[in-house]
mmCIF file of C-alpha atoms in Angstrom:
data_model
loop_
_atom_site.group_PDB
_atom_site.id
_atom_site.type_symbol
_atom_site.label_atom_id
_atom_site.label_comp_id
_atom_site.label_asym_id
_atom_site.label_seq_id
_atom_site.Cartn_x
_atom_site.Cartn_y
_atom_site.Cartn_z
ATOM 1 C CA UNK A 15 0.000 0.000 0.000
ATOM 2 C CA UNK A 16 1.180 3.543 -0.480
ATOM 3 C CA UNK A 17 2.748 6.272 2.096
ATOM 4 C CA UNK A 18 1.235 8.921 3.320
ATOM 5 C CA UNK A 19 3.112 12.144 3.285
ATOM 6 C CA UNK A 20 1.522 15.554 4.204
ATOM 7 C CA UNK A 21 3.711 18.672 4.302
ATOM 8 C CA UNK A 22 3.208 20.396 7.347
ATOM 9 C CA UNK A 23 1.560 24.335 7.600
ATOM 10 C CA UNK A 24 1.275 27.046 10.183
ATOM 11 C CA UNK A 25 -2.165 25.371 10.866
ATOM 12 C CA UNK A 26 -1.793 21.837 10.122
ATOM 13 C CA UNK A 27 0.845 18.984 11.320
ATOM 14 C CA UNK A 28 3.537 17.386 9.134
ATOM 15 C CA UNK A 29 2.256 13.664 8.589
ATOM 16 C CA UNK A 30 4.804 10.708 7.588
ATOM 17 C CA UNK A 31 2.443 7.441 7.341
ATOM 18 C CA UNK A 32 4.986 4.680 6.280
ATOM 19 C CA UNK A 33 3.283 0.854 5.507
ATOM 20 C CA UNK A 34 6.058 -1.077 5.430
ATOM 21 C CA UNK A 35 7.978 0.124 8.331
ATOM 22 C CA UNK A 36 4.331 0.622 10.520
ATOM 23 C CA UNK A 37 6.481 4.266 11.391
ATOM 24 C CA UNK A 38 3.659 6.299 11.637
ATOM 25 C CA UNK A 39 4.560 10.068 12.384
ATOM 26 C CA UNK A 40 2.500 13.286 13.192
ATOM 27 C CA UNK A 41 4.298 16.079 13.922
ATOM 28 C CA UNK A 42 4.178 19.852 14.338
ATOM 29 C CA UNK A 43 1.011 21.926 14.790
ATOM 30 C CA UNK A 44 -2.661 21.228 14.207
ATOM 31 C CA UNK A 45 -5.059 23.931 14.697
ATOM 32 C CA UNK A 46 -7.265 23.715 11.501
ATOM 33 C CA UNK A 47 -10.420 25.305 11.717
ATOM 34 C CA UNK A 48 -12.047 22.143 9.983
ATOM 35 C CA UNK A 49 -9.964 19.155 11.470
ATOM 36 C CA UNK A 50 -12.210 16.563 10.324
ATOM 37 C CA UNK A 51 -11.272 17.602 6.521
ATOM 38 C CA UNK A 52 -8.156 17.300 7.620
ATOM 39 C CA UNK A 53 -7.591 13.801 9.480
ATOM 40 C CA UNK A 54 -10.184 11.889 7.028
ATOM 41 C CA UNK A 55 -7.523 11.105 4.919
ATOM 42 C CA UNK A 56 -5.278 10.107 7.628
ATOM 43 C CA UNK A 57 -8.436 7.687 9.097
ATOM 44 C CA UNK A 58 -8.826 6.234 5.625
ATOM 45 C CA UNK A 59 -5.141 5.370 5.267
ATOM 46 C CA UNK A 60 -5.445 3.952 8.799
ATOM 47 C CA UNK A 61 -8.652 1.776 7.508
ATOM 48 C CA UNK A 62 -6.270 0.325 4.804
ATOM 49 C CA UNK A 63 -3.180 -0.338 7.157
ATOM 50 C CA UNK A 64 -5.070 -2.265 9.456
ATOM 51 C CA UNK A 65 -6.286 -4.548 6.780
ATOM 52 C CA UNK A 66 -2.759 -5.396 6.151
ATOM 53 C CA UNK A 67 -0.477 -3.803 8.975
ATOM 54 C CA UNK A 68 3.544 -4.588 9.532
ATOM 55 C CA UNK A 69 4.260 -6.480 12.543
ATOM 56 C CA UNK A 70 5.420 -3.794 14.885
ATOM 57 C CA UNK A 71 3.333 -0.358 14.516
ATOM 58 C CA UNK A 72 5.169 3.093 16.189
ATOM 59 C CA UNK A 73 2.881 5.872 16.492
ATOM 60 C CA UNK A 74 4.820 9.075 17.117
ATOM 61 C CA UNK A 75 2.834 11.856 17.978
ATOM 62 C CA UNK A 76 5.431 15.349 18.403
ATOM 63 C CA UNK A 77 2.689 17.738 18.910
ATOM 64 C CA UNK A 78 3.628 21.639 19.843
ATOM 65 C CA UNK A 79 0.187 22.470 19.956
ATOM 66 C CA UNK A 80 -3.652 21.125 18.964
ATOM 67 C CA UNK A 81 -6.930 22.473 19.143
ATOM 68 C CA UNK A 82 -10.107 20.837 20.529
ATOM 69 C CA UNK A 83 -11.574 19.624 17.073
ATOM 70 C CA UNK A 84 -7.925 18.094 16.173
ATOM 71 C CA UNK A 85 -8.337 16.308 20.022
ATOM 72 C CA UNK A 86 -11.056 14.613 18.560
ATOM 73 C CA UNK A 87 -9.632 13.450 15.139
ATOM 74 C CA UNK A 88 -6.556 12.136 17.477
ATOM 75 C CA UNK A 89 -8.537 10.065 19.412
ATOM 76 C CA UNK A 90 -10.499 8.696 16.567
ATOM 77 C CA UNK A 91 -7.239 7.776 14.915
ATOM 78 C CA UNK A 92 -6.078 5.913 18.526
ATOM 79 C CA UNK A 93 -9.327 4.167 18.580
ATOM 80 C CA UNK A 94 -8.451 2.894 15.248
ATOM 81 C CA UNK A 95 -4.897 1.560 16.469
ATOM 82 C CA UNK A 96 -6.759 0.146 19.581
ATOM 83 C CA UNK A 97 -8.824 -2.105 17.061
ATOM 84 C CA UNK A 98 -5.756 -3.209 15.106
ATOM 85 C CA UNK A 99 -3.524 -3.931 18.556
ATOM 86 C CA UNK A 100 -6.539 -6.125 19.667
ATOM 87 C CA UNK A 101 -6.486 -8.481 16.368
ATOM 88 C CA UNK A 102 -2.745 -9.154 17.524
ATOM 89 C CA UNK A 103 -1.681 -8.683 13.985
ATOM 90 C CA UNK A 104 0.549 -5.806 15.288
ATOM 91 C CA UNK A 105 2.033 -4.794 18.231
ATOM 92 C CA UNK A 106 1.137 -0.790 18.276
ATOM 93 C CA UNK A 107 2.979 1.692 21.082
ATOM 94 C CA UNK A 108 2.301 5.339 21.002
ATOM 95 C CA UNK A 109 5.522 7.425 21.783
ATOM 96 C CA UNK A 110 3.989 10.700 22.876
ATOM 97 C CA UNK A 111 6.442 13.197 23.220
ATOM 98 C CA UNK A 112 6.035 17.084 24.841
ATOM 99 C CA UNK A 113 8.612 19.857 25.329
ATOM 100 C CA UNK A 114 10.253 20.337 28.311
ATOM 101 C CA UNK A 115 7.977 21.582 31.049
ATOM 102 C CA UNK A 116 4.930 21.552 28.555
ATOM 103 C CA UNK A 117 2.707 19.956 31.663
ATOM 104 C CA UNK A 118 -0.381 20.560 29.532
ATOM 105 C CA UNK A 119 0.677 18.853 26.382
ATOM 106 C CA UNK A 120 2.176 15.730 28.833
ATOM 107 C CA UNK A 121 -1.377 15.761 31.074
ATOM 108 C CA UNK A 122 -3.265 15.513 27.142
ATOM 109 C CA UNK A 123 -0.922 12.273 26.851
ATOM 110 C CA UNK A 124 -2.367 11.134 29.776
ATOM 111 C CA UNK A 125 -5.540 11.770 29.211
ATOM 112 C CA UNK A 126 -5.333 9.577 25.595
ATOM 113 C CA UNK A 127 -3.549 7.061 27.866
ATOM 114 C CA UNK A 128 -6.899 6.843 29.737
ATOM 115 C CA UNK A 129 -9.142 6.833 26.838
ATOM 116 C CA UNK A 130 -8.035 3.825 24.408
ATOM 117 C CA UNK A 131 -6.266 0.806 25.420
ATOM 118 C CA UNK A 132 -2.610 1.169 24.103
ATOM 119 C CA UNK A 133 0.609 1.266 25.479
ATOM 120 C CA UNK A 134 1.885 4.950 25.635
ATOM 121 C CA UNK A 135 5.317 6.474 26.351
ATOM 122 C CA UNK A 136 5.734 9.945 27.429
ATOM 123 C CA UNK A 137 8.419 11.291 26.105
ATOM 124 C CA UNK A 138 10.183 14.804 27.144
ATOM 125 C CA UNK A 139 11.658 16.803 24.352
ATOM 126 C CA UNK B 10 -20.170 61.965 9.232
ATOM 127 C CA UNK B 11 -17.975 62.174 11.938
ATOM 128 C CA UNK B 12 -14.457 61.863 12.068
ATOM 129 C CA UNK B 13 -12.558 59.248 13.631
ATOM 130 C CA UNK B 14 -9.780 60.975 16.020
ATOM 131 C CA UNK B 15 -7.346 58.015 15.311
ATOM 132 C CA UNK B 16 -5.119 59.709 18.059
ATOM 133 C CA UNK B 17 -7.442 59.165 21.019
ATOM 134 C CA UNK B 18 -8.214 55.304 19.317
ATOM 135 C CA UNK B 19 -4.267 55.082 20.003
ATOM 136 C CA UNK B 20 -4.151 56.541 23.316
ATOM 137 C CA UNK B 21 -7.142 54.503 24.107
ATOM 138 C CA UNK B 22 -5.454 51.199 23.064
ATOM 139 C CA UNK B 23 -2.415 51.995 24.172
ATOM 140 C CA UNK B 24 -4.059 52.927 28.085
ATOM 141 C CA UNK B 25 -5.704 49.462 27.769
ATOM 142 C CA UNK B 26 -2.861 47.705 26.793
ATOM 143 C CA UNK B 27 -4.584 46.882 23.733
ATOM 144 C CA UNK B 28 -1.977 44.260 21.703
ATOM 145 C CA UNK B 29 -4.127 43.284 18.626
ATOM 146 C CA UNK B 30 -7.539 44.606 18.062
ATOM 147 C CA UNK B 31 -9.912 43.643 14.653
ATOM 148 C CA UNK B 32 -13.204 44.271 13.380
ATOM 149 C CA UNK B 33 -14.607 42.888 10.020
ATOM 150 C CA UNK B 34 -15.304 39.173 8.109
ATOM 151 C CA UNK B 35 -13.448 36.177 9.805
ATOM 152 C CA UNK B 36 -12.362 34.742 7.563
ATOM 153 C CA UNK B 37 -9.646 31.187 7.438
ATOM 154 C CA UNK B 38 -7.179 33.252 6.190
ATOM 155 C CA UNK B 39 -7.522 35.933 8.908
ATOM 156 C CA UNK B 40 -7.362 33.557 11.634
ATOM 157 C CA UNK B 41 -3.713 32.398 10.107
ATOM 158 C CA UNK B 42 -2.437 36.005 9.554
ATOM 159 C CA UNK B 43 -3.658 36.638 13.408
ATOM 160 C CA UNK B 44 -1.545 33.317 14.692
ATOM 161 C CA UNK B 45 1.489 34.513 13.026
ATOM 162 C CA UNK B 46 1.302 37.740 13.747
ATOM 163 C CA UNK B 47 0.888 36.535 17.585
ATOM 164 C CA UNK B 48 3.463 34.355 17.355
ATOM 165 C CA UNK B 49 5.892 36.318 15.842
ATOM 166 C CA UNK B 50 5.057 39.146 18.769
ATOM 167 C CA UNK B 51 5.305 36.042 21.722
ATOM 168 C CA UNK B 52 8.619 35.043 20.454
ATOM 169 C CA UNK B 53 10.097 38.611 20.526
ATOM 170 C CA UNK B 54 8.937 38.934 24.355
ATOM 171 C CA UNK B 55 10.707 37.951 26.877
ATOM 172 C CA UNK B 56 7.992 35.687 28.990
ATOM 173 C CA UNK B 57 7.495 32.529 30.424
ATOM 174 C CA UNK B 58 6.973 30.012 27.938
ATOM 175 C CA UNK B 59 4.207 27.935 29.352
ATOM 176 C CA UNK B 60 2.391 31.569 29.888
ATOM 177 C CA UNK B 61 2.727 32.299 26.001
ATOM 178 C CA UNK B 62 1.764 28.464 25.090
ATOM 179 C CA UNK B 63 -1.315 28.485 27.426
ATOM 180 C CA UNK B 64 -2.034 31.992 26.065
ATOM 181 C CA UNK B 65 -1.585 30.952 22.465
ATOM 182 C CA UNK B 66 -3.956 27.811 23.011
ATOM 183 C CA UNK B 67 -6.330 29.814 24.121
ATOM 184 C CA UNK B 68 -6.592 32.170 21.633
ATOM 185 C CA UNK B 69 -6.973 29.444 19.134
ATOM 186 C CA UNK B 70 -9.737 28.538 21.216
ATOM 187 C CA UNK B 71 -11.948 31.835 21.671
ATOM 188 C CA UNK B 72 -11.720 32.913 17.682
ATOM 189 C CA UNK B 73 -12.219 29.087 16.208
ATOM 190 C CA UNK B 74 -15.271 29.727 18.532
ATOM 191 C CA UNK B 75 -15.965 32.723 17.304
ATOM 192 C CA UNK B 76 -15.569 31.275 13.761
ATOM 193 C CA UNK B 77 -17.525 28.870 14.152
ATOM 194 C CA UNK B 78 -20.974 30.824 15.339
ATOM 195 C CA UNK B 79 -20.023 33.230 12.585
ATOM 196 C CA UNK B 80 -20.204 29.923 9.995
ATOM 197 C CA UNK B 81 -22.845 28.476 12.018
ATOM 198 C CA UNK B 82 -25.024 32.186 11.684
ATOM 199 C CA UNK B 83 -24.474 32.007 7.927
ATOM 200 C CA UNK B 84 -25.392 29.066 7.191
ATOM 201 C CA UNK B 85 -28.565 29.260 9.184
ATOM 202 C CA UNK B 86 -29.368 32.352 6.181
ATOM 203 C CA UNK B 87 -30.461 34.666 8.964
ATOM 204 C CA UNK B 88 -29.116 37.646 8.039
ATOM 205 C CA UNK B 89 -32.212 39.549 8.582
ATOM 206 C CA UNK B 90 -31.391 43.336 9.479
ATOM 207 C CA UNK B 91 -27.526 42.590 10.028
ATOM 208 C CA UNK B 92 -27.333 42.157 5.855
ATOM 209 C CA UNK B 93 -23.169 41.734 5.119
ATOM 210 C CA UNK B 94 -22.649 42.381 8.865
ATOM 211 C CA UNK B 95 -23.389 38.799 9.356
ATOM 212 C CA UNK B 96 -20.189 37.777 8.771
ATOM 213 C CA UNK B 97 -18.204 40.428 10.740
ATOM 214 C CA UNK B 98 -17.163 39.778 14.664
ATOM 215 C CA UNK B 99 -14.724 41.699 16.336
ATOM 216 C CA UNK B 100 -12.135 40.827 19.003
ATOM 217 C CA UNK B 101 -9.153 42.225 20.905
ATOM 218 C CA UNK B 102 -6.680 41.333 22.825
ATOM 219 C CA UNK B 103 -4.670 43.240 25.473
ATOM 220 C CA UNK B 104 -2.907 42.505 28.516
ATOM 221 C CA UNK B 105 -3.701 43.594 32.309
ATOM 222 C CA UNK B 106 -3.019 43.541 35.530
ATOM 223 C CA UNK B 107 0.212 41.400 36.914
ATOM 224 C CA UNK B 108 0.861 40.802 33.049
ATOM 225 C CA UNK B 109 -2.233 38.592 32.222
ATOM 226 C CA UNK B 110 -3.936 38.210 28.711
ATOM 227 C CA UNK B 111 -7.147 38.999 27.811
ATOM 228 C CA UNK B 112 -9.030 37.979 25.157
ATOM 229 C CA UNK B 113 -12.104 39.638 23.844
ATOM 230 C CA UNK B 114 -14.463 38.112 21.209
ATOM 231 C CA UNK B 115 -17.685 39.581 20.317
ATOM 232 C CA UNK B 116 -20.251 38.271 17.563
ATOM 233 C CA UNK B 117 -23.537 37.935 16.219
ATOM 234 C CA UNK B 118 -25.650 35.027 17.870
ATOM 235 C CA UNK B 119 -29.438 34.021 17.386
ATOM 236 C CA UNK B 120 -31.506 34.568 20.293
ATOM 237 C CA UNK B 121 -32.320 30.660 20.016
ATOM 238 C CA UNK B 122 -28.537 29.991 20.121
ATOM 239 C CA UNK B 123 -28.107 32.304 23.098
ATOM 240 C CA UNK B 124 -29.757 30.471 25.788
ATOM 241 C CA UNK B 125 -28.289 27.381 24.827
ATOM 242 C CA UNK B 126 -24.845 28.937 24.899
ATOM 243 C CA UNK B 127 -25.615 30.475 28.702
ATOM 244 C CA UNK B 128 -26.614 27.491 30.029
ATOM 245 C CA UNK B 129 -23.468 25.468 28.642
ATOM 246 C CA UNK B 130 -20.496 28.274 29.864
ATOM 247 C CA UNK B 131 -22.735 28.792 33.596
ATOM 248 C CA UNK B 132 -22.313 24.849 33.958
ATOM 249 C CA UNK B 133 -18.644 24.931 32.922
ATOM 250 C CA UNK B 134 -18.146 28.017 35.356
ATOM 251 C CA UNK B 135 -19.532 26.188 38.382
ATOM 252 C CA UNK B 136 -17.102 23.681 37.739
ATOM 253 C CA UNK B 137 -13.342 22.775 39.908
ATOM 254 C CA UNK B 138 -10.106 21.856 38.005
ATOM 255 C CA UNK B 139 -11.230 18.231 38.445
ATOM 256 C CA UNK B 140 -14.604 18.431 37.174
ATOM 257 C CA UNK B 141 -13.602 20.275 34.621
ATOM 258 C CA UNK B 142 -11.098 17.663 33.626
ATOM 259 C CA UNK B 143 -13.681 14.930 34.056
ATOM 260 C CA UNK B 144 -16.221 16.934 31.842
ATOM 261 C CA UNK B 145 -13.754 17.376 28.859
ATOM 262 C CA UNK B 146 -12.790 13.999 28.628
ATOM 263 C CA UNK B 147 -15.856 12.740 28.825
ATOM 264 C CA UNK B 148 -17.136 15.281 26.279
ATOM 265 C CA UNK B 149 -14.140 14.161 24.267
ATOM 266 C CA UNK B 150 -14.964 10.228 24.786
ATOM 267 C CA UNK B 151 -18.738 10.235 24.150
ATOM 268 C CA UNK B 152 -19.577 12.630 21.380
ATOM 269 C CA UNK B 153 -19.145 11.922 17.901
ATOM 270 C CA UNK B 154 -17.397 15.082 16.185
ATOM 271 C CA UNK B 155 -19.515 17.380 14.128
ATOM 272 C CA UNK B 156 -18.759 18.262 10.625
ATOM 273 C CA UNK B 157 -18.238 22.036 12.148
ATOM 274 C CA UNK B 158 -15.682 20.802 14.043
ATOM 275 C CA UNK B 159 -16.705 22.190 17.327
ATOM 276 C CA UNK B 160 -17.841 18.874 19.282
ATOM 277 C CA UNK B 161 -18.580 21.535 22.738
ATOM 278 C CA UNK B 162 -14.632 20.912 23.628
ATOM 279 C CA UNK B 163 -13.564 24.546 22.694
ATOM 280 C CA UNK B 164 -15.488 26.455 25.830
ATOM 281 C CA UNK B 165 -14.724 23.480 28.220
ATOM 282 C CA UNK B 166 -11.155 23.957 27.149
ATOM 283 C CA UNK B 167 -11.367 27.944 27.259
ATOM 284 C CA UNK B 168 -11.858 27.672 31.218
ATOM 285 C CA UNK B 169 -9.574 24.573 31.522
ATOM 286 C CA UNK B 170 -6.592 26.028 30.106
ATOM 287 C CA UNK B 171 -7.185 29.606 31.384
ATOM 288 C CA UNK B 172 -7.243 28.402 34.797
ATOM 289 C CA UNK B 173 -10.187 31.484 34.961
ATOM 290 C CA UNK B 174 -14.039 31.975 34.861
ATOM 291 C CA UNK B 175 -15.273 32.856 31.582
ATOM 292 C CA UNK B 176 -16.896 36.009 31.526
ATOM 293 C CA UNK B 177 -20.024 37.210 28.830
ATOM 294 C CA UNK B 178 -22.428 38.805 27.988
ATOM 295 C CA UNK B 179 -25.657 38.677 25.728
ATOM 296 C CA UNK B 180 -26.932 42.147 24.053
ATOM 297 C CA UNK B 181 -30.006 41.733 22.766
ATOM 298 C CA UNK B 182 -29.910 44.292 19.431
ATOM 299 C CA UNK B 183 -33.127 42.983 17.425
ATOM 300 C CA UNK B 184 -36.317 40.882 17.567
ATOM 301 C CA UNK B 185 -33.711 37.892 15.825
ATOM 302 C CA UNK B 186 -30.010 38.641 17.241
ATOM 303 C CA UNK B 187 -27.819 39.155 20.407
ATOM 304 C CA UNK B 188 -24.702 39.960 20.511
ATOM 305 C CA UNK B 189 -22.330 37.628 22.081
ATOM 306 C CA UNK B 190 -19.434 38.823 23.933
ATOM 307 C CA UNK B 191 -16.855 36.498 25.715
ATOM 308 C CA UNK B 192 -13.735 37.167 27.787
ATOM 309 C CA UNK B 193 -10.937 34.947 28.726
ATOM 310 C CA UNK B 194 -8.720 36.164 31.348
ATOM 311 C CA UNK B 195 -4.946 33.879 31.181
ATOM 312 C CA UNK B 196 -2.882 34.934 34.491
#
C-alpha cells in the first residue's frame, strides 16, 4: 500500500504514514479550523493499514500544539490503532512526546492514555 | 459623518494595553495572519513560555469559537437586518493587571442559540479543576465530532486552560439577534 506524506503548515501537522515500516509520524502543529477535513484522509489510510499492517506499529505523535476539534480526530485515529492492537496482527505503542515543562501537552498524553487501550510512552523533548 | 480621532483610538489602546484589536469578516485566512502575527510578537517577548503556550492555546480557542458561530449564523441564512454584517465579529486582545492576557471576542448570535450557549459556559463556570477535567474527557470520549468541528470541547477547554471563569455577555440588538461577547482572562 502507499505512504502517506503531508507537508506540514502554520495550521496543520507534518504527517509521515509509512506501511512497510508501521512508522507512523505526526508532527508539528494542528489547529485547523475544519480538522475533520483534515484527518479523514489520515483515518482512511489507517482503515487500509489495518487490513494489512507490519508487525510492529510506532505511532509518534510530536505535537507543539492542537486544538479541541484536532483532540477529537486524534482520538479517533487511537481508537483505530486500539482495534488493530486487539487483532494481535501488530504490536502498536504510542511514543507521545512534549517539550520540556509543557505539563499541559504531557497531562493531554495522559488523558489519551486513559481513553483507548494502548501502550503509551511519554516522552520529554 | 464624523471623524474618527485616530489619536485618542491610540491613546485609548495603548491605556488598555490593547496588543491586537480587529473588526470585520473572519475569515480562514484571517485567523492564520492573526496566529502569526501573535506568534511572531510572543517570540520577541521575553515571557514565560508555558504563559505564552497556554495563552496561544487559548486564543486558538476563543476565535475558532468565534468562527464557528459566525459559519454556524451564515449558514442558518439569517441575516435579517444585520445584511453583510453577518459575517463580521470583532475581538481584541490586550494585557492587564500582573501581566495577564485577555481575550475579547464579540459576535452575532441568534436569540435561540443564546440560551443554549448560557446554560453550557454557567455549567462549565460552576465547575473545579477536576470536574472540569472529568467533563472534557468525557465530552471528548462520548460525542461523535460534528462536521463544524466544534464537538462543545472549545469552551470546556477555554476555562480549563485559562485556569479562569469565563466572563459574557448577551446584548439583545433585534427581535432575531444578540450579541455575544466572551472574555478569557490567562494569568
Amino acid at each position: 500500500m502507499e505512504n502517506l506524506i503531508v507537508e506540514g503548515t502554520n495550521k496543520t501537522p507534518t504527517v509521515k504514514l509509512i506501511a512497510d515500516s508501521g512508522l507512523l509520524e505526526i508532527s508539528g502543529k494542528s489547529i485547523p479550523e475544519n480538522s475533520f477535513g483534515f484527518y479523514q484522509p489520515l483515518l482512511t489510510w489507517l482503515d487500509n493499514y489495518i487490513a494489512q499492517p507490519s508487525p510492529k506499529t510506532e505511532v509518534k505523535i510530536i505535537l507543539e500544539y492542537f486544538n479541541t476539534s484536532s483532540s477529537k480526530c486524534i482520538l479517533d485515529m487511537l481508537r483505530k490503532l486500539e482495534s488493530l492492537k486487539k487483532t494481535s496482527r501488530s504490536e502498536v505503542v504510542i511514543l507521545w512526546h512534549y517539550e520540556k515543562e509543557d505539563e499541559d501537552m504531557m497531562e493531554a498524553g495522559q488523558d489519551y492514555n486513559s481513553l483507548v487501550d494502548l501502550p503509551f510512552e511519554l516522552i520529554e523533548l | 459623518m464624523a471623524k474618527i480621532n485616530l489619536y485618542n483610538t491610540y491613546l485609548n489602546m495603548e491605556k488598555e494595553d490593547i496588543i491586537l484589536s480587529f473588526k470585520g469578516d473572519i475569515t480562514k485566512d484571517l485567523l492564520s495572519s492573526v496566529y502569526q502575527i501573535v506568534e511572531a510578537r510572543m517570540e520577541s517577548e521575553n515571557e514565560d513560555q508555558k504563559r505564552k503556550k497556554k495563552f496561544y492555546h487559548v486564543l486558538v480557542e476563543c476565535l475558532q469559537n468565534m468562527y464557528h458561530h459566525m459559519e454556524s449564523l451564515q449558514e442558518s441564512g439569517a441575516k435579517g437586518e444585520l445584511h453583510d454584517q453577518a459575517g463580521s465579529a470583532i475581538f481584541m486582545v490586550g494585557r492587564g493587571e500582573a501581566g495577564c492576557y485577555l481575550i475579547y471576542t464579540g459576535n452575532f448570535i441568534l436569540h435561540e442559540n443564546a440560551e443554549q450557549l448560557k446554560e453550557k459556559i454557567d455549567k462549565i463556570n460552576g465547575m473545579n479543576p477536576v470536574e472540569l477535567k472529568a467533563y472534557y474527557l468525557e465530552r471528548l470520549g462520548a460525542s461523535e465530532l460534528s462536521e463544524k468541528g466544534g464537538a462543545g470541547l472549545g469552551i470546556i477547554d477555554i476555562a480549563r486552560k485559562s485556569g479562569n471563569k469565563i466572563e459574557y455577555d448577551f446584548q439583545t440588538i433585534s427581535e432575531t439577534f444578540s450579541f455575544f461577547t466572551l472574555s478569557a482572562k490567562i494569568n
